[in-house]
Structures are given as structure tokens and as C-alpha cells.
CSV table of C-alpha atoms in Angstrom, one decimal:
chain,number,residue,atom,x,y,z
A,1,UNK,CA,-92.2,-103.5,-44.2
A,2,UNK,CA,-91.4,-100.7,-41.5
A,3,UNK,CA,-91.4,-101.3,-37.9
A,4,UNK,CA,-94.4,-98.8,-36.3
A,5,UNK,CA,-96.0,-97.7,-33.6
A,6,UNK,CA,-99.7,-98.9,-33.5
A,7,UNK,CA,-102.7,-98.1,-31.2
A,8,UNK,CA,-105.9,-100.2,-31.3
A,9,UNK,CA,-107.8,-98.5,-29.0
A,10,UNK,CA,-107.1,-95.0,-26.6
A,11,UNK,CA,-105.7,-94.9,-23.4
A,12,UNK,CA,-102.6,-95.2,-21.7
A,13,UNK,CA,-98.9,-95.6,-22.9
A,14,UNK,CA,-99.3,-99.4,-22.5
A,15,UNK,CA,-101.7,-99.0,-25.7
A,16,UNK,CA,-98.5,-97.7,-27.8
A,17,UNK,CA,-97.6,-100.8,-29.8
A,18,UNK,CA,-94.8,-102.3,-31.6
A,19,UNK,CA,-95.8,-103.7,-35.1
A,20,UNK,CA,-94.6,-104.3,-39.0
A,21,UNK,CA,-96.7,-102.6,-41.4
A,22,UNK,CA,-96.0,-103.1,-45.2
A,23,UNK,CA,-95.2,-99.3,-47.0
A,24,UNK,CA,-96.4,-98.5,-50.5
A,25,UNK,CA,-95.2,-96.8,-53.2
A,26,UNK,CA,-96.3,-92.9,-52.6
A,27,UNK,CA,-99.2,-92.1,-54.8
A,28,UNK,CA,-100.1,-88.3,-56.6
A,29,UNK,CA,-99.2,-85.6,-54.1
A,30,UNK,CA,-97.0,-88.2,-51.6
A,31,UNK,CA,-93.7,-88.8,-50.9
A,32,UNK,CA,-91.9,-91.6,-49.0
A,33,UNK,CA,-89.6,-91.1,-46.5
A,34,UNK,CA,-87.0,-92.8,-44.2
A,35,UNK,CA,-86.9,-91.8,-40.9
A,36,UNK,CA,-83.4,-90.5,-39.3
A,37,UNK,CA,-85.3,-89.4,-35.9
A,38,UNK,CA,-88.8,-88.5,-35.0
A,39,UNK,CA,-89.9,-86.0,-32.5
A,40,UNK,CA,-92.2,-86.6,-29.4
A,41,UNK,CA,-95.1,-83.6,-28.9
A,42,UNK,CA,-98.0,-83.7,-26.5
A,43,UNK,CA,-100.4,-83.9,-29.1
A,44,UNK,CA,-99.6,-87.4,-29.2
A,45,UNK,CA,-100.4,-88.2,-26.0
A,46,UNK,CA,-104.3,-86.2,-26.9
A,47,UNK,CA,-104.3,-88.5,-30.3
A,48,UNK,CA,-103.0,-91.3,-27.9
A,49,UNK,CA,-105.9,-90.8,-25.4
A,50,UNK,CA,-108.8,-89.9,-27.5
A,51,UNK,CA,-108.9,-86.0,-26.4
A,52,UNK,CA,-108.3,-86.0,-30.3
A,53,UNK,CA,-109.9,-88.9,-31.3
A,54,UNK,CA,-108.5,-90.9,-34.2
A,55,UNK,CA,-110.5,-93.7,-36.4
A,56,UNK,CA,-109.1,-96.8,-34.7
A,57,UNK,CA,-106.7,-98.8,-35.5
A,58,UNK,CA,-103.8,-95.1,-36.0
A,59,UNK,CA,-100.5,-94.8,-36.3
A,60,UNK,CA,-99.4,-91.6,-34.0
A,61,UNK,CA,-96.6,-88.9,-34.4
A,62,UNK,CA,-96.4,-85.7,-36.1
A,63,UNK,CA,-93.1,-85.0,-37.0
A,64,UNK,CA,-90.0,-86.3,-37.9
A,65,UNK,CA,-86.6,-85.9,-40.0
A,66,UNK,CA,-85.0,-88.3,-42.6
A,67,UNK,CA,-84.3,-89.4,-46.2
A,68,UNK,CA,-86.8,-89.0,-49.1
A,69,UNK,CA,-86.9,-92.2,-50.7
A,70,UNK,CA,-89.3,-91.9,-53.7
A,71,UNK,CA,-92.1,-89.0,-54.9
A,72,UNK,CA,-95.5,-89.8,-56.6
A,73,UNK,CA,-96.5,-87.4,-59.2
A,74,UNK,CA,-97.1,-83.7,-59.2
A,75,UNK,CA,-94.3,-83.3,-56.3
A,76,UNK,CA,-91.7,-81.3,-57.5
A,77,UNK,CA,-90.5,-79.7,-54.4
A,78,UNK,CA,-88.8,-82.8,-53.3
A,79,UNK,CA,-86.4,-85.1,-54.9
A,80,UNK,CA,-85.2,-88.8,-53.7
A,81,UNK,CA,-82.4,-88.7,-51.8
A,82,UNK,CA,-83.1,-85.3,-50.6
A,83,UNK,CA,-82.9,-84.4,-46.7
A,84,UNK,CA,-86.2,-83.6,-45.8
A,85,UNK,CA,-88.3,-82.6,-42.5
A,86,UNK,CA,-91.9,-82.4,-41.5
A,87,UNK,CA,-94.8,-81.1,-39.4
A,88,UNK,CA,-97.7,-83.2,-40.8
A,89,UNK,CA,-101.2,-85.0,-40.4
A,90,UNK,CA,-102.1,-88.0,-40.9
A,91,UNK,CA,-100.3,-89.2,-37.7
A,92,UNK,CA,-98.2,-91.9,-38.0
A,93,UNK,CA,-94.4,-90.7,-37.9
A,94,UNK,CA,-93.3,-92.9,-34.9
A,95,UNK,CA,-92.0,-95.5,-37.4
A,96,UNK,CA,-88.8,-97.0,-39.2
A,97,UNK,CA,-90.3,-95.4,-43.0
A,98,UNK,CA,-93.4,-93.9,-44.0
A,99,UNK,CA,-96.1,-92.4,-47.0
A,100,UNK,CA,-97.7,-89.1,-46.5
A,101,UNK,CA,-98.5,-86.3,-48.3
A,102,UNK,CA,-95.8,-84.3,-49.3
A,103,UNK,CA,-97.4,-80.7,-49.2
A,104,UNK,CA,-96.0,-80.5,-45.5
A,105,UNK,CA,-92.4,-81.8,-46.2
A,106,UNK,CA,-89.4,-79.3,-46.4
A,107,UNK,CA,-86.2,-79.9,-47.4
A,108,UNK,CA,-83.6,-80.1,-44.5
A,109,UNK,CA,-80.9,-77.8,-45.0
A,110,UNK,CA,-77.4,-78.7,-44.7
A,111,UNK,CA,-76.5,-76.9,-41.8
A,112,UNK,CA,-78.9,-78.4,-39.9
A,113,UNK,CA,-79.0,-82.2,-38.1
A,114,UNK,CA,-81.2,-84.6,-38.5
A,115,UNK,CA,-82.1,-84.6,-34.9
A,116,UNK,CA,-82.5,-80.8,-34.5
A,117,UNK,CA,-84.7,-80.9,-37.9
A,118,UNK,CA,-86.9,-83.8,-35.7
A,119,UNK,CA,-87.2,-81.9,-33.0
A,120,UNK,CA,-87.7,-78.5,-34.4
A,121,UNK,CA,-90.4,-78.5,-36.4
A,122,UNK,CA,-93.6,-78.9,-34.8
A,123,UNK,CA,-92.8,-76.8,-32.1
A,124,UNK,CA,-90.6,-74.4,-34.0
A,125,UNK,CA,-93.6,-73.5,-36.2
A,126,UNK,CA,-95.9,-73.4,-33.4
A,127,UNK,CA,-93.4,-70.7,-31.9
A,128,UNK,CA,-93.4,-69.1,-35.1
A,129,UNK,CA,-97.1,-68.6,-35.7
A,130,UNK,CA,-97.7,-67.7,-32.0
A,131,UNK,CA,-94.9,-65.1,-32.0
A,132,UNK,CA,-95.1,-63.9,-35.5
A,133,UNK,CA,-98.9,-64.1,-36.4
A,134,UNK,CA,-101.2,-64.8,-32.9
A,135,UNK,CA,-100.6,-60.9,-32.0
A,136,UNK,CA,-103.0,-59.0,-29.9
A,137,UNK,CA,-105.4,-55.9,-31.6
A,138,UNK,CA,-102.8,-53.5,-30.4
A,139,UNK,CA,-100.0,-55.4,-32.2
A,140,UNK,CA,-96.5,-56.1,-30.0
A,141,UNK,CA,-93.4,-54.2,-30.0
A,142,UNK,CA,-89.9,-54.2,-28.6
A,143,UNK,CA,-90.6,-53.7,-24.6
A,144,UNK,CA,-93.3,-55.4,-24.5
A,145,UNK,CA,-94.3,-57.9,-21.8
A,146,UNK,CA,-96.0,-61.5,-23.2
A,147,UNK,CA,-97.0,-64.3,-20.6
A,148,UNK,CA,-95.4,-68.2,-21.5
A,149,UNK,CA,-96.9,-71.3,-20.0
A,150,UNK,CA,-94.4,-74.3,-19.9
A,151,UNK,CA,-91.5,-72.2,-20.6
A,152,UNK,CA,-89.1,-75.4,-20.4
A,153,UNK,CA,-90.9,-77.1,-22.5
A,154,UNK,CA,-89.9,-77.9,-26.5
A,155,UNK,CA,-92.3,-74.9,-27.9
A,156,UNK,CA,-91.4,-72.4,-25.1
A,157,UNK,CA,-87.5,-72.7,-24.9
A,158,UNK,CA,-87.7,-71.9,-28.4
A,159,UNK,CA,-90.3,-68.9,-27.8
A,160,UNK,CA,-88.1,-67.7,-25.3
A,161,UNK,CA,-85.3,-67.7,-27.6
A,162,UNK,CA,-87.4,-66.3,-30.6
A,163,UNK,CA,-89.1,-64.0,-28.2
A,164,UNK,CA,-85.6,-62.2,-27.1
A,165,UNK,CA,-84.8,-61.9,-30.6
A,166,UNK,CA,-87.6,-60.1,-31.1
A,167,UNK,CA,-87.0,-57.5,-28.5
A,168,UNK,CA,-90.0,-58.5,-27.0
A,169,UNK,CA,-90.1,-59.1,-22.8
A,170,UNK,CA,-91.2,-62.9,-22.1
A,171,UNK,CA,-92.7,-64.0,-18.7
A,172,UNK,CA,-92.1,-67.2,-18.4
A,173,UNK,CA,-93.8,-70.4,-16.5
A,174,UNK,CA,-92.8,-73.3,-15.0
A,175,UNK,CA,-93.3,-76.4,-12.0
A,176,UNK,CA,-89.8,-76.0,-10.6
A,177,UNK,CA,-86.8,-73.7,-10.2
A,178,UNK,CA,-84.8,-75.8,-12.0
A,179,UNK,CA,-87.1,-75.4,-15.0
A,180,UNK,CA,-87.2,-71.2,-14.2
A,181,UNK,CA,-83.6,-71.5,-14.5
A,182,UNK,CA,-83.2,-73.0,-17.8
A,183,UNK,CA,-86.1,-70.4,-19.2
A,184,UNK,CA,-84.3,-67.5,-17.9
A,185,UNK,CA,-81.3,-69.1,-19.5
A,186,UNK,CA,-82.8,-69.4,-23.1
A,187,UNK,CA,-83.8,-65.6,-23.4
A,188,UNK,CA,-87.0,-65.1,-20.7
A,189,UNK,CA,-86.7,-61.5,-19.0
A,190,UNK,CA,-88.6,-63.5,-15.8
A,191,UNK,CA,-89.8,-66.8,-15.0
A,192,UNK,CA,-92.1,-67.6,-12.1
A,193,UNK,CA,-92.3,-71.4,-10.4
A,194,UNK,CA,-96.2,-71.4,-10.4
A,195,UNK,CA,-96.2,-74.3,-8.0
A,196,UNK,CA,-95.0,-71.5,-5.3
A,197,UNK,CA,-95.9,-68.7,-6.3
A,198,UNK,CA,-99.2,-66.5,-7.8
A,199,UNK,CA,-98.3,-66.2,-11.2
A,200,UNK,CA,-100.7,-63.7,-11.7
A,201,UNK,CA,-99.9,-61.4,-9.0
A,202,UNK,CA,-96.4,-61.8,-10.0
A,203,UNK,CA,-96.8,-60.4,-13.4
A,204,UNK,CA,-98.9,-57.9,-12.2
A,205,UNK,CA,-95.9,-57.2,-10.0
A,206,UNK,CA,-93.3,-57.3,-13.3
A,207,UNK,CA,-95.4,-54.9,-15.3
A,208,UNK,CA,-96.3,-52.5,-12.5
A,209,UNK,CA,-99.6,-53.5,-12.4
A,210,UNK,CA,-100.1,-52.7,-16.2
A,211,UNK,CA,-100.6,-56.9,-17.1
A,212,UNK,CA,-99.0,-58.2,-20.6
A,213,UNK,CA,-100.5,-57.5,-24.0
A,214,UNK,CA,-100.8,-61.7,-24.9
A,215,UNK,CA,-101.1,-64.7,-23.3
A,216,UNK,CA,-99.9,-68.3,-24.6
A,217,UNK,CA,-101.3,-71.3,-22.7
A,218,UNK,CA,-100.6,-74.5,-23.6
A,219,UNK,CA,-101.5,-75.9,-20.5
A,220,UNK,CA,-105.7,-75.2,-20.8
A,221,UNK,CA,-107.1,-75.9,-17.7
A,222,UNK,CA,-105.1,-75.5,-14.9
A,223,UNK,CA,-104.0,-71.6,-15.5
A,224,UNK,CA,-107.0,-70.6,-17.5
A,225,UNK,CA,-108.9,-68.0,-14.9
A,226,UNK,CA,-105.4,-66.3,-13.1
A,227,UNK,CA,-104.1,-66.1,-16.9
A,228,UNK,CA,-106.9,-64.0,-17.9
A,229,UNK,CA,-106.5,-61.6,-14.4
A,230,UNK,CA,-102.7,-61.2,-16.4
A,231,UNK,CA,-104.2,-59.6,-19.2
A,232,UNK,CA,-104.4,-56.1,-19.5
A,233,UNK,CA,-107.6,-54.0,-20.9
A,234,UNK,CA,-108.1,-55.3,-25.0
A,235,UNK,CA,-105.5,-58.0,-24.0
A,236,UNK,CA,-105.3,-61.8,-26.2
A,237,UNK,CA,-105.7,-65.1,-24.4
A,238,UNK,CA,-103.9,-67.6,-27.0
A,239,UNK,CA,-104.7,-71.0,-26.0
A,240,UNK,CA,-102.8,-73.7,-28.4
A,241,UNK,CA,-102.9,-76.7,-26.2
A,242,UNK,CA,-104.4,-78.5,-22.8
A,243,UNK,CA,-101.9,-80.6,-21.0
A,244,UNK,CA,-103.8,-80.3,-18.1
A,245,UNK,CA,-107.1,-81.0,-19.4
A,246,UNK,CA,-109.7,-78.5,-21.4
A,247,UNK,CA,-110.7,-75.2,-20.6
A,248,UNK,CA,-114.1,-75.2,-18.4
A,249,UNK,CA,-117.4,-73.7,-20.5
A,250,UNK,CA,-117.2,-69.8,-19.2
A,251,UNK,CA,-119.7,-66.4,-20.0
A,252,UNK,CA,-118.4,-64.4,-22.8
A,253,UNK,CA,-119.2,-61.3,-20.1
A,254,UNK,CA,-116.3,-62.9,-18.5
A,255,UNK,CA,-114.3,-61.2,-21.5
A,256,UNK,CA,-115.9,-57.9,-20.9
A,257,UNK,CA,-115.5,-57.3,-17.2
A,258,UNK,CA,-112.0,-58.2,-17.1
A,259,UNK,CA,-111.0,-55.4,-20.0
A,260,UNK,CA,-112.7,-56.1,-23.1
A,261,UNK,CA,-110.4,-58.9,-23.9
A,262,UNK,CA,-109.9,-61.6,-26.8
A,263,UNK,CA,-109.5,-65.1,-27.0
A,264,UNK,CA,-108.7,-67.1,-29.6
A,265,UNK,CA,-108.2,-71.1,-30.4
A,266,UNK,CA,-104.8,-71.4,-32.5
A,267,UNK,CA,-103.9,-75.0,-34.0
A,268,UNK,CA,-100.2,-75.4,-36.8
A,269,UNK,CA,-102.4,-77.3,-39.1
A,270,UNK,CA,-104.4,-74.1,-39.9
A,271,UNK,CA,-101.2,-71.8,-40.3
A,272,UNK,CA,-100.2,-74.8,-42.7
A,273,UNK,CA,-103.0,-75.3,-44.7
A,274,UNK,CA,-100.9,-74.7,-48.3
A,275,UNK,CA,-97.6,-75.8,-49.6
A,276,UNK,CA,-96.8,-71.6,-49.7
A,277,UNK,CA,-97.1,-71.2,-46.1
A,278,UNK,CA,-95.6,-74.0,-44.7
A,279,UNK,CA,-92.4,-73.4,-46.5
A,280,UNK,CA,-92.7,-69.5,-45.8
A,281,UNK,CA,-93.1,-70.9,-42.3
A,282,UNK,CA,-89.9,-73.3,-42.0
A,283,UNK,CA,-87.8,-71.0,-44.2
A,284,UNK,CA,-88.4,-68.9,-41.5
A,285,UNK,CA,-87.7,-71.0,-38.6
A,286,UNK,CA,-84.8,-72.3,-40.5
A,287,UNK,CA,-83.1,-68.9,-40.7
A,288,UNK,CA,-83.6,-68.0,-37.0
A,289,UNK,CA,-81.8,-72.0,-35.8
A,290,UNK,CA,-79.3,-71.8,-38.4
A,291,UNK,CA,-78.3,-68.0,-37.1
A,292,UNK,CA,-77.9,-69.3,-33.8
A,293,UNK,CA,-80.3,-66.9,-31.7
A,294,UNK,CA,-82.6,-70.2,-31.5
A,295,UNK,CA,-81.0,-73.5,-30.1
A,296,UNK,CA,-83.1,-76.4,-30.1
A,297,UNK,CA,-82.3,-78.3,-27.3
A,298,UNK,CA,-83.2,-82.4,-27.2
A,299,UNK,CA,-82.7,-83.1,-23.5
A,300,UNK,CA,-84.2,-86.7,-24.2
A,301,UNK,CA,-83.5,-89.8,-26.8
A,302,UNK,CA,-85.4,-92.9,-26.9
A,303,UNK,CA,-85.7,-95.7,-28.7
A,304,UNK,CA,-88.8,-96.4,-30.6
A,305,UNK,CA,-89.0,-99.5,-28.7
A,306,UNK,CA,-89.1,-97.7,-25.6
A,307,UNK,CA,-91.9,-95.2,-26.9
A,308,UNK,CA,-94.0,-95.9,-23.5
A,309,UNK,CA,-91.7,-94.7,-21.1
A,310,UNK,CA,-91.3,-91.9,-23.5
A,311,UNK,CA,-95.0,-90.8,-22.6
A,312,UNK,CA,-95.0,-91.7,-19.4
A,313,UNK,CA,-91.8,-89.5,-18.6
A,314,UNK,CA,-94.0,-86.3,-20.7
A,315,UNK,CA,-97.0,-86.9,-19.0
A,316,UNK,CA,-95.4,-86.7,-15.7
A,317,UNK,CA,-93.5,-83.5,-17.0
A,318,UNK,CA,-90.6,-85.3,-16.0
A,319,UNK,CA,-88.9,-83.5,-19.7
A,320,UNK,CA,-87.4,-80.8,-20.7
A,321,UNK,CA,-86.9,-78.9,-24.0
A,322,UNK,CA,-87.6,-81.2,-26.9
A,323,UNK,CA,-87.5,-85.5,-26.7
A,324,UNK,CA,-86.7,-87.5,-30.1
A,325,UNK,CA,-87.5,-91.1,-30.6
A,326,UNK,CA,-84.9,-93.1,-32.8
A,327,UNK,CA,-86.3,-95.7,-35.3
């Protein structure tokens, strides 16, 4: 039996519930793992509410870090008693030990922590396949300026990191000072407090009126129109997420008027669609933690049993950086 998370029905964190569920032996293709620690993402709280909707009753989570405990047949990446990470559907990681399939699971290397490895993945490949692969027609080079929503938040502390390394210039986003300051202190070249200030006059401003080649939006709603005014002529808008809610319906002429610019829908599960990838993907992310010009930062532990206050603290943005639960 593993202690779980559990929701019956969507709605609000008070639908997050603690239960024993028996665990099998992993069949063809699975592996079973115990968890170490298991990281908190906001497409929990869409899977928790029904923006993603999930056939009812679900287990919820996307990611965690822990021991490989057994391997069904055909897996020969992993090993039992190997350190191992993940970024993975089903849901269902918010628990004590789990089966899933083990195309998504990568070994842990030594160097790094359980906790980091928890924390990392999900929103380290997200970072990766937004910096590295959602590009705009024009490609990016060193100098160039690139727009960040939630720039404090788990994916953008690390794409502010990432981004520096990269030479590339990142505008960050955020609801307070305090959370400007910790994004200009994790690599961003600017940030801007869009609860008192324009954010799209004040990039205009930073790139002397020229606007940044990309966009990334996690938030969806609530910055969709002044994020397209930051976009220069042939300019990407990558939306990967909607804390806010969704994007309104709008006029592809929209696109046209504003510069002949592109949008695009990105989601991790279609960058990690084959075994090949994902591990190109981590190995990747792996190198850039373990060189040290990307810290992940876990500015929040909680208990599994305290998994609703968990939500309700990331809901309210009340975090910062990334948030583990411990089984």
C-alpha cells in the first residue's frame, strides 16, 4: 500500500485527498518507484480543477525524485536500486511509491539531490525546450532581448539562469519588487513589477522601441494583448501555460497588423514523446545544474499531508522558485 493523494471530483484544494492505494508489480515498459520528494507545478492545480480534465477518480502530480524499486520487462535503462527522476503522465506522483511507465524516467546523477532532482525536472525541461527549441523565425543570438512572465517562479528562475548562460538578454515579470529582485538576481538583464508598471511600454523602453524577438507566457490571460504590443515585426508569442485563466478567442488579422507575428501552443509532453528525447532533454538540463550556472531553488517544503495549503499558497502566488512535497 502507498499513502496518495486522491481527487474524486474537480475543484478546490479541499478536494486533494489523503488515501492508501495498493501498488502492483510494474508491468512491460514500467517501472516502480519510491518516492524521496515530489515537486509541486501549476498544472496540478489545471488537473486539480478540471481546466485539464482527468477521468475521475486521479491521482495528481507530475514529477518527482526517488528510488527504483523493481522494472517490468523491456526496460533496460533502469535498474532497481538506481536513483531515478521524472517528468511524466499519468498523474499520480503526489504519493509514498508508485507504477508508471518508465520511458520518462532518468537516472539521477550522483551529484545531484534528491530534492533538486524533484524540483527540477518539470520545469527544468520546460526551460529547456522554451529556450533551446521554441525559437522565433529569425532564430536568437547573444544580445538579444526575450520577454519572461512569472520570472520568480520554478520555470523562470531557471530560464533566467539558463537564459544568461546563453548570452541571451531576459526581461523579466513579476507581482512584486521583492519577486523583481530575486529575478534580477538569478541572471535577468531587467525585471518589471507589472502590478505598477506598463510592462509593455517598459520593454518598449529597454529595447529602444525595437520590442523582443519571443515572448514566454505562462500566465495566458491576463498579459496576453500588452504581450503581443512587446513583440517586434515577425516576433513569437510562446504561450506554455494559463495561471490566470485561458487566452480569449482573437482574429488571426490580429497577428498581421501588429507585425506579421507567430504564435504558437508549446506543452513538455510533446518535446517528450520518445525515450531519445527525454534523456537528450535531462542530459542536458543535468549538465547546466550540475555546472552550477543553473541553481534550482526550493523556497518551499510540505508535507504530503499538508498538500492543500500547498495549493492554496501557489494559487495565491504566495511562492517562489520551486515547492517540493515530502511523502
Amino acid at each position: 500500500m502507498s499513502l496518495a493523494v486522491q481527487i474524486r471530483q474537480h475543484g478546490g484544494p479541499e478536494e486533494l485527498a489523503l488515501v492508501d492505494l495498493p501498488v502492483g508489480a510494474p508491468g512491460p515498459g514500467e517501472v516502480l518507484i519510491r518516492h524521496h520528494a515530489i515537486g509541486l507545478n501549476f498544472i496540478d492545480v489545471y488537473h486539480r480543477t478540471g481546466l485539464y480534465p482527468l477521468s475521475l477518480p486521479a491521482g495528481i502530480g507530475m514529477e518527482a525524485a526517488g528510488v527504483v524499486q523493481a522494472v517490468g520487462a523491456g526496460v533496460t535503462h533502469l535498474a532497481p536500486g538506481d536513483r531515478a527522476v521524472y517528468a511524466s503522465m499519468p498523474p499520480g506522483s503526489y504519493c509514498e511509491m508508485r507504477v508508471l511507465p518508465a520511458q520518462c524516467v532518468c537516472r539521477l546523477p550522483d551529484a545531484i539531490g534528491f530534492d533538486t532532482g524533484a524540483a527540477m525536472m518539470l520545469k527544468g525541461l520546460t526551460a529547456q525546450y522554451l529556450l533551446k527549441k521554441t525559437r522565433p523565425v529569425e532564430g536568437l543570438q547573444a544580445g538579444d532581448h526575450v520577454l519572461f512572465h512569472a520570472a520568480a517562479g520554478g520555470v523562470g528562475l531557471i530560464a533566467c539562469q539558463w537564459a544568461k548562460a546563453l548570452g541571451l538578454q531576459l526581461i523579466g515579470t513579476a507581482g512584486s519588487d521583492a519577486k523583481c529582485r530575486l529575478a534580477l538576481d538569478n541572471g535577468a538583464a531587467h525585471a518589471i513589477n507589472y502590478c505598477r508598471e506598463d510592462f509593455a511600454a517598459r520593454v518598449r523602453e529597454i529595447t529602444g522601441g525595437k520590442g523582443v524577438k519571443v515572448v514566454y507566457d505562462s500566465v495566458g490571460k491576463d498579459t496576453w494583448e500588452k504581450s503581443l504590443e512587446c513583440l517586434r515585426p515577425l516576433g513569437l508569442m510562446a504561450s506554455f501555460g494559463n495561471a490566470s485563466g485561458p487566452v480569449a478567442p482573437f482574429a488571426p488579422g490580429l497577428l498581421g497588423a501588429k507585425g506579421s507575428l507567430y504564435v504558437t501552443r508549446q506543452t513538455l509532453f510533446t518535446h517528450i514523446a520518445t525515450r531519445a528525447s527525454v534523456q537528450a532533454m535531462a542530459e542536458d538540463l543535468f549538465a547546466v545544474v550540475a555546472s552550477g550556472q543553473v541553481r534550482v531553488h526550493i523556497d518551499q517544503r510540505y508535507p504530503l499531508a499538508e498538500v492543500q495549503q500547498a495549493h492554496r499558497d501557489l494559487e495565491a502566488r504566495k511562492t517562489t522558485g520551486s515547492t517540493i512535497l515530502t511523502p
